[in-house]
Tab-separated table of C-alpha atoms in Angstrom:
chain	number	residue	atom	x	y	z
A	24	UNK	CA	-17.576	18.895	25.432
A	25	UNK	CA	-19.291	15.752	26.231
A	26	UNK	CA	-17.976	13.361	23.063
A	27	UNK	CA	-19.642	9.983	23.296
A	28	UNK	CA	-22.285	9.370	20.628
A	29	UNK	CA	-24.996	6.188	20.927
A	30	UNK	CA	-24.323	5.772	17.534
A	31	UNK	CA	-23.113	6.490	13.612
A	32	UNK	CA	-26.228	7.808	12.834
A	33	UNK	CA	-26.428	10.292	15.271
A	34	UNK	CA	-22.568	10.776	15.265
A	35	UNK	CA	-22.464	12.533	11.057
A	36	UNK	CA	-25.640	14.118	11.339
A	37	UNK	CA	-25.247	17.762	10.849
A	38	UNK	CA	-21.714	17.363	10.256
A	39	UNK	CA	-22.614	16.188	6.429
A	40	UNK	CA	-23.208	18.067	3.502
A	41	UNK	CA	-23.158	17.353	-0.360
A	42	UNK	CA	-19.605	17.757	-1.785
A	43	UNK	CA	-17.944	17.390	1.212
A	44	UNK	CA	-14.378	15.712	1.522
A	45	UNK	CA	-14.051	12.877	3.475
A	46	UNK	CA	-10.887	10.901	4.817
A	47	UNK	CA	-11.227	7.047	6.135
A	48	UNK	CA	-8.776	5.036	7.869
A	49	UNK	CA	-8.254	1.283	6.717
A	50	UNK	CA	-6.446	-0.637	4.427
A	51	UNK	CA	-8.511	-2.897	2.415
A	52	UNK	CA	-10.984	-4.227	4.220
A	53	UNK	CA	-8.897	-4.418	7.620
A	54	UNK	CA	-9.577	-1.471	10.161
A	55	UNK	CA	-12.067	0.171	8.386
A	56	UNK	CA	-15.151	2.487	10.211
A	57	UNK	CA	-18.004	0.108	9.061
A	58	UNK	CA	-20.422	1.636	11.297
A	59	UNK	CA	-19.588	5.132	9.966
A	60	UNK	CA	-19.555	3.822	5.916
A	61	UNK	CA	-23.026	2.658	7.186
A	62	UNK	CA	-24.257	5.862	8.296
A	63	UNK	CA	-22.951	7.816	5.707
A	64	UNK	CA	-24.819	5.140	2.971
A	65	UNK	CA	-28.646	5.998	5.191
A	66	UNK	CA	-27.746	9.669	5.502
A	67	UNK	CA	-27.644	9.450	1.507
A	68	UNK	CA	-25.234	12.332	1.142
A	69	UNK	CA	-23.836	13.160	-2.619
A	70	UNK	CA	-21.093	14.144	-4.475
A	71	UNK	CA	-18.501	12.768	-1.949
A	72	UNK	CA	-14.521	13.098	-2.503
A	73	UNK	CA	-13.521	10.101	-0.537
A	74	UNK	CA	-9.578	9.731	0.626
A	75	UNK	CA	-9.182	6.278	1.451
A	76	UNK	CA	-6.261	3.740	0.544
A	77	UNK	CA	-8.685	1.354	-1.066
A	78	UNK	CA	-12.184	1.582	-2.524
A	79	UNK	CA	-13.268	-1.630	-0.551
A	80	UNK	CA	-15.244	-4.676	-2.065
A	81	UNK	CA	-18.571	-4.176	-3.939
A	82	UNK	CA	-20.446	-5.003	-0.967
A	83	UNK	CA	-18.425	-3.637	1.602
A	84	UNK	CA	-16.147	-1.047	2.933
A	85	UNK	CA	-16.195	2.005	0.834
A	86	UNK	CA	-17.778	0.062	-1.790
A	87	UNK	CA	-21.483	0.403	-0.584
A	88	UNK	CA	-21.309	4.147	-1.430
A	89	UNK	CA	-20.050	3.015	-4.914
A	90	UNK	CA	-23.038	1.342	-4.827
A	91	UNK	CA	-25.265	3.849	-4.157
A	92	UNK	CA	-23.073	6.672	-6.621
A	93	UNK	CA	-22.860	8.713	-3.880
A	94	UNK	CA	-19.128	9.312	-4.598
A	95	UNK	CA	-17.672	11.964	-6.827
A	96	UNK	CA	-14.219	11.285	-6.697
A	97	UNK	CA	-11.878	8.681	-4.776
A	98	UNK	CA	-7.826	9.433	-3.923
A	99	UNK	CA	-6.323	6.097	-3.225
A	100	UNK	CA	-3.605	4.452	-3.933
A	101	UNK	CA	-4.885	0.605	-5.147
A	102	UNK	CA	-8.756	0.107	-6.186
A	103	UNK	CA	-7.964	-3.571	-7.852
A	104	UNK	CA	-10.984	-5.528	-5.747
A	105	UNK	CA	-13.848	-3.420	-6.852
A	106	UNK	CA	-15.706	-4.194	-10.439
A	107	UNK	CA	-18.392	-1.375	-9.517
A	108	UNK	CA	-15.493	1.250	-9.054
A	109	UNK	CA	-13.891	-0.258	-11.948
A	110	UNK	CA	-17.199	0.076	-14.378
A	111	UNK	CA	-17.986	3.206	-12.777
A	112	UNK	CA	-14.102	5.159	-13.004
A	113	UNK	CA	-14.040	3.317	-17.058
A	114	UNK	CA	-17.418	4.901	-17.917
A	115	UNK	CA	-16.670	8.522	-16.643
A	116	UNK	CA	-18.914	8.645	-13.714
A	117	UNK	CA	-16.413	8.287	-11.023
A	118	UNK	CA	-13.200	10.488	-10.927
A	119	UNK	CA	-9.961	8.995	-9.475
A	120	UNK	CA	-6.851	10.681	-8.117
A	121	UNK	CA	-4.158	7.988	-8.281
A	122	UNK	CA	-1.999	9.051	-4.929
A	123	UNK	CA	0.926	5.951	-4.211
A	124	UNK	CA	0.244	4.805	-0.980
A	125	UNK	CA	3.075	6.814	0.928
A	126	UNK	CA	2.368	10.164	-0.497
A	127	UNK	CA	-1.437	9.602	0.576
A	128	UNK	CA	-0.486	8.629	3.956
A	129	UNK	CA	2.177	11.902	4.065
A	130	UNK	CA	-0.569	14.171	2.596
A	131	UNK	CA	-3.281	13.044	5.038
A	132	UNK	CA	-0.514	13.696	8.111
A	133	UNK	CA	0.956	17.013	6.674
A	134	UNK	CA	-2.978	18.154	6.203
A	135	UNK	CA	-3.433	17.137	10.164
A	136	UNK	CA	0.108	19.018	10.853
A	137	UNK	CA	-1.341	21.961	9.214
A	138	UNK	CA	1.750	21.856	6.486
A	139	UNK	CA	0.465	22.628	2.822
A	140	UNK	CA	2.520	20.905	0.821
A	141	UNK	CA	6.112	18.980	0.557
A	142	UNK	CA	8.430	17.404	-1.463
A	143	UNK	CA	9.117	13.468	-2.144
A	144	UNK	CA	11.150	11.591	-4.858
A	145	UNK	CA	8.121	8.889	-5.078
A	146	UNK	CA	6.647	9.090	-8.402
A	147	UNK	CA	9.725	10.946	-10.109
A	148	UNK	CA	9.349	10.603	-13.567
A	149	UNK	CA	5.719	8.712	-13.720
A	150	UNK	CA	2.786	10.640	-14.776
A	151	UNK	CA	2.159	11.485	-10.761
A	152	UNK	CA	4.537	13.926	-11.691
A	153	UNK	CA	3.240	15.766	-14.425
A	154	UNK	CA	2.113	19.024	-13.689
A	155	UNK	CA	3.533	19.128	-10.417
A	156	UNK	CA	6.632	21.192	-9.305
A	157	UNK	CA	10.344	20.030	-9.139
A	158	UNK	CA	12.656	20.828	-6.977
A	159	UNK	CA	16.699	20.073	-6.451
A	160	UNK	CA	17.997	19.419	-3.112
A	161	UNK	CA	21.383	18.307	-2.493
A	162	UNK	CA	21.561	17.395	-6.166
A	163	UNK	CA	18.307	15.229	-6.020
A	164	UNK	CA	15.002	16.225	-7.525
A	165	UNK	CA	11.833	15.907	-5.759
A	166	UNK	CA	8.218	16.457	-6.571
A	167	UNK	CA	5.808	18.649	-4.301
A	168	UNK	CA	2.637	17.010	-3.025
A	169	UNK	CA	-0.051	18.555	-1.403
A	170	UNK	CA	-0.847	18.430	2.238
A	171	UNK	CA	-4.811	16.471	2.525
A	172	UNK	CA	-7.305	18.829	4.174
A	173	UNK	CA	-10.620	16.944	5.170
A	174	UNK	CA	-14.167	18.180	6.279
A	175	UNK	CA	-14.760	15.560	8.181
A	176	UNK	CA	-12.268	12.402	9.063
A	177	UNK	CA	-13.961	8.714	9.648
A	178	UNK	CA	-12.033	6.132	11.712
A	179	UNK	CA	-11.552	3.013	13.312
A	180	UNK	CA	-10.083	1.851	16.332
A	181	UNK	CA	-9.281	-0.989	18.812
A	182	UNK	CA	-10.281	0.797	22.389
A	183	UNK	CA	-11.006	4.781	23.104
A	184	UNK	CA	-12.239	6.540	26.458
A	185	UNK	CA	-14.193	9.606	26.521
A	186	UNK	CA	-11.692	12.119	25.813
A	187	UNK	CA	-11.192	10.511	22.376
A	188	UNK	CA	-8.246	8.770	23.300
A	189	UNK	CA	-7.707	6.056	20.825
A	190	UNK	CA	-5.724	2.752	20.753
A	191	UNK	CA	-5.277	0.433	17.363
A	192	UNK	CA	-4.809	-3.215	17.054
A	193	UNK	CA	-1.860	-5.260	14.889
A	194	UNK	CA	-2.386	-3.770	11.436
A	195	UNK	CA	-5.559	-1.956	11.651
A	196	UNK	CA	-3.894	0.633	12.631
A	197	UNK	CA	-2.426	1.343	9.097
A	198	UNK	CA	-3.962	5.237	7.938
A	199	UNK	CA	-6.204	5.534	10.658
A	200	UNK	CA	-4.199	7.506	12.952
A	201	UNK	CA	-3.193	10.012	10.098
A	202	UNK	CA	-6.489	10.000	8.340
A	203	UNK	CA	-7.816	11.318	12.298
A	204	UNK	CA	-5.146	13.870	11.869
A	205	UNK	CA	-6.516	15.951	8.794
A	206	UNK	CA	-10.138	16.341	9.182
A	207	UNK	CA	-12.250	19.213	10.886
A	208	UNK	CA	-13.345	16.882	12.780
A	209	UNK	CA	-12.926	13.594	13.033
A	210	UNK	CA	-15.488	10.894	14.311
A	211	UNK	CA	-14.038	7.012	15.714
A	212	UNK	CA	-16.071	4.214	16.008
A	213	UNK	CA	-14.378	1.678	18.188
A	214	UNK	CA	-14.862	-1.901	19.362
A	215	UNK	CA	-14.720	-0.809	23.116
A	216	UNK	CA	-15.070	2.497	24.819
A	217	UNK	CA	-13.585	2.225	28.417
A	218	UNK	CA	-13.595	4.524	31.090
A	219	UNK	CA	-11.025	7.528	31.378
A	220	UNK	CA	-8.152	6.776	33.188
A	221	UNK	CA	-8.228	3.279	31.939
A	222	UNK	CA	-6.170	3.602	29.257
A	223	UNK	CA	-2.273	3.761	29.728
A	224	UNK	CA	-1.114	7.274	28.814
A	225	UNK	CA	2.117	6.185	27.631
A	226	UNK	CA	0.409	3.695	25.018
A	227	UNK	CA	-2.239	6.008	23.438
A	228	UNK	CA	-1.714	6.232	19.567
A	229	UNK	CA	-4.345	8.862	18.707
A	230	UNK	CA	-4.383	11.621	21.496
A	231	UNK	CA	-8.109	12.538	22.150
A	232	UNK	CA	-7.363	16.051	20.536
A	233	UNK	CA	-7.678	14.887	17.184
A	234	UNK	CA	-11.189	12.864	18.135
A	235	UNK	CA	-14.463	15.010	18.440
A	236	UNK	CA	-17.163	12.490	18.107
A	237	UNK	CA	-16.563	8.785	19.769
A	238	UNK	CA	-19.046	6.022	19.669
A	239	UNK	CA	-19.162	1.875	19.949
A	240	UNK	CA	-19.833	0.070	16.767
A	241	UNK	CA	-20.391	-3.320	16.210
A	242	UNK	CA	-17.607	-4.504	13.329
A	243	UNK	CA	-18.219	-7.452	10.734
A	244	UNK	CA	-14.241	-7.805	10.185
A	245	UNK	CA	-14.522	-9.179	6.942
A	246	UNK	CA	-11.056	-10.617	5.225
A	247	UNK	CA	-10.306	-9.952	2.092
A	248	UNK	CA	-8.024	-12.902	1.262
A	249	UNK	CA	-7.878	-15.269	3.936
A	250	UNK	CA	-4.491	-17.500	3.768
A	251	UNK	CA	-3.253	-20.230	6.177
A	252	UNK	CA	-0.198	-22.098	6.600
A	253	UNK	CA	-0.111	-25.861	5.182
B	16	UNK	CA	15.009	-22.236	-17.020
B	17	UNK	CA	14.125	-21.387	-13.700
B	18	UNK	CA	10.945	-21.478	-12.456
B	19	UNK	CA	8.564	-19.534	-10.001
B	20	UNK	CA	10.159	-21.509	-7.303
B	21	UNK	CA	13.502	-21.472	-8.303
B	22	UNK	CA	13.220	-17.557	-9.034
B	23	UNK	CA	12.325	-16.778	-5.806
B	24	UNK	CA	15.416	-18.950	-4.233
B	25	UNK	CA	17.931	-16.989	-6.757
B	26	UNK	CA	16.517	-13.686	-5.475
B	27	UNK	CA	16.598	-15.205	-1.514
B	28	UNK	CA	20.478	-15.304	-1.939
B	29	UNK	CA	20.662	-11.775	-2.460
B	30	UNK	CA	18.983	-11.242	1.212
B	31	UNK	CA	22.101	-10.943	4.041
B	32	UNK	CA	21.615	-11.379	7.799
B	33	UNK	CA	20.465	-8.369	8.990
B	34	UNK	CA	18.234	-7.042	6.668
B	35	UNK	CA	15.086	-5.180	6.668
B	36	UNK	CA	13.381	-6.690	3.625
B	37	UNK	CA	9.698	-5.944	1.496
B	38	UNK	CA	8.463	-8.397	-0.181
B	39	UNK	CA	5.742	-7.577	-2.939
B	40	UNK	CA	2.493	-9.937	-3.889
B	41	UNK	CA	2.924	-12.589	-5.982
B	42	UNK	CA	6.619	-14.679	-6.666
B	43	UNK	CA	8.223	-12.369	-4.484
B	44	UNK	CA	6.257	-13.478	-1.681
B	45	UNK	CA	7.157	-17.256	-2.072
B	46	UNK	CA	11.354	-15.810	-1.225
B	47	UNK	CA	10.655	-16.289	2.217
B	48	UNK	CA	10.351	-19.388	2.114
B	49	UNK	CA	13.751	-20.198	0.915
B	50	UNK	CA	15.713	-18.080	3.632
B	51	UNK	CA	18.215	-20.208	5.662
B	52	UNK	CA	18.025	-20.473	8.844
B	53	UNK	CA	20.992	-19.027	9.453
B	54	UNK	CA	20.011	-15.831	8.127
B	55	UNK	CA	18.308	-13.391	10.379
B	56	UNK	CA	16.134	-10.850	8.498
B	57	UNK	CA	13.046	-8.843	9.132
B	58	UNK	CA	10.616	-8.492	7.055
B	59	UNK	CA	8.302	-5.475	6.631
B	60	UNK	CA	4.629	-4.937	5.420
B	61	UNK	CA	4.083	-1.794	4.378
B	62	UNK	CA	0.457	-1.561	5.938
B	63	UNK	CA	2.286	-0.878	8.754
B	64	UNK	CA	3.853	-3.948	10.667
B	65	UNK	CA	7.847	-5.111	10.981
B	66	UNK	CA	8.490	-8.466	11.894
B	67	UNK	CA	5.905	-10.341	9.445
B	68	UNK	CA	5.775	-14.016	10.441
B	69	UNK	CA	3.980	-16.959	8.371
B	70	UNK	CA	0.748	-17.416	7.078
B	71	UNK	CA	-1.874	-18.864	10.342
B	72	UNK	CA	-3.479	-21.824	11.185
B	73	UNK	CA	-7.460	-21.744	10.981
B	74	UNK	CA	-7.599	-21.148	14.652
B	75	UNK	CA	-4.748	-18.296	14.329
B	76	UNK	CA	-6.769	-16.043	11.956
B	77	UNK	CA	-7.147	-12.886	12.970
B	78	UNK	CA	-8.769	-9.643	10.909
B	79	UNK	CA	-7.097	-7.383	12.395
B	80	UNK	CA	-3.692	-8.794	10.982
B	81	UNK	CA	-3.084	-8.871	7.750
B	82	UNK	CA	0.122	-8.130	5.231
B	83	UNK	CA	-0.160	-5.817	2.317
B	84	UNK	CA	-1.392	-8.452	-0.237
B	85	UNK	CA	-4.233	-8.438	2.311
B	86	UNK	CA	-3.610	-11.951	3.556
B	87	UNK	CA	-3.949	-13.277	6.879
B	88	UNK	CA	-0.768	-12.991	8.637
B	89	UNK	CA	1.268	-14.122	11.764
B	90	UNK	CA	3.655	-11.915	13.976
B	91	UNK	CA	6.449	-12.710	15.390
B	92	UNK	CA	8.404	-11.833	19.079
B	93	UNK	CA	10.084	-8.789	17.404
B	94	UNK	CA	6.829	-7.822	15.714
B	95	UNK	CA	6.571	-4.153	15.615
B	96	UNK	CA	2.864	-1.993	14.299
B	97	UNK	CA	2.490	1.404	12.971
B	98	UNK	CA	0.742	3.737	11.274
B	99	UNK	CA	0.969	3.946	7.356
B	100	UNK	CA	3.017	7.138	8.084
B	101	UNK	CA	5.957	5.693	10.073
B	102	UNK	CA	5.980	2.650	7.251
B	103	UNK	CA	6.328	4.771	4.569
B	104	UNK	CA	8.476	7.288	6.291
B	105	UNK	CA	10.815	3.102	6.892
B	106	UNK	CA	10.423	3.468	3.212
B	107	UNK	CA	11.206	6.708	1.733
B	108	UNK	CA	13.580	7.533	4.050
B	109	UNK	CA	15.987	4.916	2.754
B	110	UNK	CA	15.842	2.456	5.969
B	111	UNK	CA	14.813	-0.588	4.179
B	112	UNK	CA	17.121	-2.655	2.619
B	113	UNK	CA	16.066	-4.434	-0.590
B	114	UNK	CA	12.636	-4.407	-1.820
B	115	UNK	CA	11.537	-7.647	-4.175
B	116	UNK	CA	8.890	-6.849	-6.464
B	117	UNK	CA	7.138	-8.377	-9.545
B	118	UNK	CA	6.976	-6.340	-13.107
B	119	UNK	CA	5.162	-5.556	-16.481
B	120	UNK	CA	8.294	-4.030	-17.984
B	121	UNK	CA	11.485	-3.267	-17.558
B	122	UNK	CA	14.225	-0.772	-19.650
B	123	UNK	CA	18.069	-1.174	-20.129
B	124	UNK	CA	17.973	2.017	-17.485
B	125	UNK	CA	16.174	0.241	-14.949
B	126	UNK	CA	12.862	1.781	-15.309
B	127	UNK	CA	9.895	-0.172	-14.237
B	128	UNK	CA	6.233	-0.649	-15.056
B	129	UNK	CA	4.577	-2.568	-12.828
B	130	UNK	CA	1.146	-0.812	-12.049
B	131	UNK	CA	-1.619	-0.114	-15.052
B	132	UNK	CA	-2.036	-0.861	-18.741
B	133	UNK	CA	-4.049	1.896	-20.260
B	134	UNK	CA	-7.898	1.028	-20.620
B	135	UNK	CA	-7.193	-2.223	-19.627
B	136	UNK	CA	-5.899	-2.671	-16.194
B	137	UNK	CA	-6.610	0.158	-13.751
B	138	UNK	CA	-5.757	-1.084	-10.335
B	139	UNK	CA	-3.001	1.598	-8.902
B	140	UNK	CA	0.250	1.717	-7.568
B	141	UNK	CA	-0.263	0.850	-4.126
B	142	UNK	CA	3.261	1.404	-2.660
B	143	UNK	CA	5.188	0.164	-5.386
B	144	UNK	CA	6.241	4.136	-6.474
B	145	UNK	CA	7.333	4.418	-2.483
B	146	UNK	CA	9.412	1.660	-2.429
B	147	UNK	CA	10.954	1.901	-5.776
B	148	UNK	CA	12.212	5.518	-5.103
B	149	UNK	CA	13.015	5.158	-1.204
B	150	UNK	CA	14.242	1.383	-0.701
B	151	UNK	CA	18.203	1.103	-1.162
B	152	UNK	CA	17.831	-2.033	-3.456
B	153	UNK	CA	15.757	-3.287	-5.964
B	154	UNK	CA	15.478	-6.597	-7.133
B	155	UNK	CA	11.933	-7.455	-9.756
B	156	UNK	CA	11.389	-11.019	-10.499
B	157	UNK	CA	9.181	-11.478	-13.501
B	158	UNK	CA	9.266	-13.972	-16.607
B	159	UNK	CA	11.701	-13.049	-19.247
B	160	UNK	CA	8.901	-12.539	-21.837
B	161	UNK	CA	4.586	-12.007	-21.849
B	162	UNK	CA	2.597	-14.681	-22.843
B	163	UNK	CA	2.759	-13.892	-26.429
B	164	UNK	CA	6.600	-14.637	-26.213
B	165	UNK	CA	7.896	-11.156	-26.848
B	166	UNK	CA	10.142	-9.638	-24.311
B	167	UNK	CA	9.533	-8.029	-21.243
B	168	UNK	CA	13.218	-6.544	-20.903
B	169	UNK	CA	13.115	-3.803	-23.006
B	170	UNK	CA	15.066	-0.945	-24.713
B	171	UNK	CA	12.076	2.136	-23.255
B	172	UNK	CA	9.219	0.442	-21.285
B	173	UNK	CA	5.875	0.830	-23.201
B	174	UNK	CA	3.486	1.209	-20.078
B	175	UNK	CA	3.441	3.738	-16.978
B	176	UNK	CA	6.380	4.039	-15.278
B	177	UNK	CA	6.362	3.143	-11.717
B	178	UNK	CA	10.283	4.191	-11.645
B	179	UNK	CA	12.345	5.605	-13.417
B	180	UNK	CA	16.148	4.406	-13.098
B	181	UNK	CA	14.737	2.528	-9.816
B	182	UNK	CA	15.767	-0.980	-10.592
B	183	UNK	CA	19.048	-2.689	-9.817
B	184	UNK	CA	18.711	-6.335	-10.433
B	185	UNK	CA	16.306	-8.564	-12.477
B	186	UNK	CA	15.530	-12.362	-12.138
B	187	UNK	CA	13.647	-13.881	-14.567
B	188	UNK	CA	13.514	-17.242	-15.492
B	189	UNK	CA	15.963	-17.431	-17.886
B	190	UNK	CA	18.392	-15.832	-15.032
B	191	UNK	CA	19.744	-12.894	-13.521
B	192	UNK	CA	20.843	-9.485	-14.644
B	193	UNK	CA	22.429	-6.504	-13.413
B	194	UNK	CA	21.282	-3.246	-14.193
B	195	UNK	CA	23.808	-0.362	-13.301
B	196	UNK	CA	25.039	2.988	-15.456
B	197	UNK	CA	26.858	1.255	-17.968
B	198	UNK	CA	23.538	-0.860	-18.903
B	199	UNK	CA	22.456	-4.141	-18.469
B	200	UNK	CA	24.980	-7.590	-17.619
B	201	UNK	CA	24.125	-10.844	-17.305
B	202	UNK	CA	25.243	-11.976	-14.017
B	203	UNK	CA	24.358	-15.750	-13.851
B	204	UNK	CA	21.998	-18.534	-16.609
B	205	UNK	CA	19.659	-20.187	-15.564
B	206	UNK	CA	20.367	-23.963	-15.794
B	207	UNK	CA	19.045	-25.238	-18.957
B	208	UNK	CA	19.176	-22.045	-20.746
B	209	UNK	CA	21.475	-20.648	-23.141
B	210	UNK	CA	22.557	-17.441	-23.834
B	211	UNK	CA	20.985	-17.398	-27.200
B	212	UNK	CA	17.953	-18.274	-25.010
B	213	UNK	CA	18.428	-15.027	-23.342
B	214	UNK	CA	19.951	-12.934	-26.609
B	215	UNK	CA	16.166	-13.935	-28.647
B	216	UNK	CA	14.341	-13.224	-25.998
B	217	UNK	CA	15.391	-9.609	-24.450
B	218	UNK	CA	15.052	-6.260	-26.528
B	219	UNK	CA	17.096	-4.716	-24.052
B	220	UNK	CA	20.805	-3.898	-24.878
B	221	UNK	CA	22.768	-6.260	-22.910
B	222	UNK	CA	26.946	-5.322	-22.497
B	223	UNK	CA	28.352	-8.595	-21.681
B	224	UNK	CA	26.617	-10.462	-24.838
């Protein structure tokens, strides 16, 4: 199954459909699949449930399909650097599933493990809580949280070969490699595809089983907050 | 009273060699900087990085490295990445030591509200829920009281919990407070403030009063 795509565009199409689920790697704006966000903003596909830590900036990340209200619902875990989102979840259009940041990152990995749900003490006694089940073990209650099941997964990575093979850099890593996990199928964009064989086997962090589609984007790397030393 | 500064070096003497520390956004973040150098600690980022160094120099910035307040960031030798996963599984799975966070609200019983005011403020959680429920210690630093003067150290928070029973100490710039099963003690003053300072200013029940 030949993998390599010449681009986003090419990459989604006939994999997207109106109502679909998506989940994207990145947090904030750091390791995010720009190319992919891109594509997915041209294609002009509705009605999106988007699982992604953050909602991006107005003009960027996630944020462009804000924009363009072509999301239905968001699950994330912090959405505090987007007025659209803001204006858009206070006036009813958007819906938002408040997820903390661990459970999203467990439910997108159990959904890739194929394990429906499990149970966490994170958000014990908070309104993530309500209406979900408890359960005692070893004299502790926990709260069950469901497993994330994608139609299609969108990521971002450092290098990847043509099996899919995937390596992060520093910290955007962050969901990526679970957010591959949990999808049908899961597309990368990537700063550098290299040959097979070129990558070291022992230091792969997404195996190519969990890539379908591969292709080489070219990535703004906007920061978000840019701080330096004195 | 104290202030941010001083705050932040009250809740740095809490941190032992050794430790695997989180540090959230805001005052907590300035504790770092008043670490020893005796005192070997680690700090963790819960986007997914160990070993968090200081903030770069123009030519150090780099995109692709960045802590969870989303600021440009330096590693270290030790440095250590992962995926949000493995931090969270650090996290929940009680292998973190102390976890220094900021605060709305908090109760007598140590619950906290740190994360939305109804209508108003709707920005999330982040991993403040993770770290309050997973993370052996917890230590919020806030001011004693909201800007109209009345008391953030209260009797039943008022906003969303983040936690419930979650926190165990409390720095605020009037000083420090423990919060265990028998309720709330006041473990050190601030210099130049009184107790009455702290008895007019905190709705919360407080045993050694």
């Amino acid at each position: 199954m030949e993998k390599v795509f010449q681009s986003a565009e090419k990459a989604i199409r006939e994999l997207i459909f109106d109502g679909m689920k998506i989940a994207a790697g990145g947090f904030g704006l750091c390791g995010i699949p720009e190319e992919l966000i891109d594509a997915l903003k041209v294609s002009g596909v509705k009605n999106l449930t988007i699982a992604s830590n953050n909602a991006g900036v107005d003009d960027f990340g996630v944020g462009l399909l804000l924009q363009t209200k072509q999301v239905k619902k968001m699950v994330s875990s912090y959405v505090g650097e987007n007025s659209e989102f803001m204006r858009q979840y206070l006036s009813g259009e958007l819906e938002l599933e408040f997820t903390p940041q661990g459970t999203l990152a467990e439910r997108m990995r159990a959904g890739g493990a194929g394990i429906p749900g499990f149970y966490t003490k994170t958000g014990l006694g908070t309104v993530i809580a309500e209406g979900k089940e408890h359960k005692d073990f070893n004299g502790q209650t926990y709260i069950l949280e469901e497993g994330f099941f994608a139609d299609l997964s969108i990521v971002k990575a450092w290098k990847g070969d043509e099996e899919g093979n995937l390596i992060y850099r520093k910290t955007a890593r962050n969901f990526n490699p679970v957010a591959a996990m949990c999808g049908k199928v899961c597309i990368a964009e990537v700063e550098e595809l290299v040959p097979i064989g070129s990558l070291d086997p022992d230091n792969i962090h997404t195996p190519g089983i969990f890539v379908n589609r591969i292709l080489v984007g070219k990535h703004e790397k906007r920061i978000e907050n840019r701080t330096l030393s004195e | 009273m104290w202030d941010r500064n001083e705050m932040a070096a009250r809740a740095a003497k809490e941190i032992k060699n050794g430790m695997y520390v989180n540090l959230g956004i805001g005052i907590p973040t300035l504790v770092s900087n008043f670490i020893p150098n005796n005192i070997d600690i680690t700090l963790q980022s819960e986007n997914g990085m160990l070993g968090m160094g200081p903030f770069p120099t123009k030519q150090n910035v780099d995109p692709d490295l960045i802590n969870a307040g989303k600021q440009t960031i330096t590693e270290l030798k030790k440095t250590s990445y992962f995926s949000s996963a493995d931090s969270f599984a650090m996290i929940r799975g009680g292998h973190i030591d102390m976890a220094i966070l900021g605060a709305m609200e908090v109760s007598e019983k140590g619950d906290l509200a740190n994360w939305m005011i109804p209508g108003k403020l709707i920005k999330g959680m982040g991993g403040a829920m993770d770290l309050v429920s997973g993370v052996k210690r917890v230590i919020v630093i806030m001011d004693h009281t909201n800007k109209k003067g009345e008391s953030k150290f209260l009797k039943e928070c008022s906003l969303p919990l983040t936690g419930k029973s979650v926190v165990n100490s409390v720095i605020t710039n009037l000083g420090m407070f423990e919060i265990n099963k028998e309720g709330v003690r006041i473990l050190e003053i601030a210099e130049g403030s009184t107790v009455d300072d702290i008895k007019k200013s905190t709705e919360a029940h407080i045993i050694n009063l």
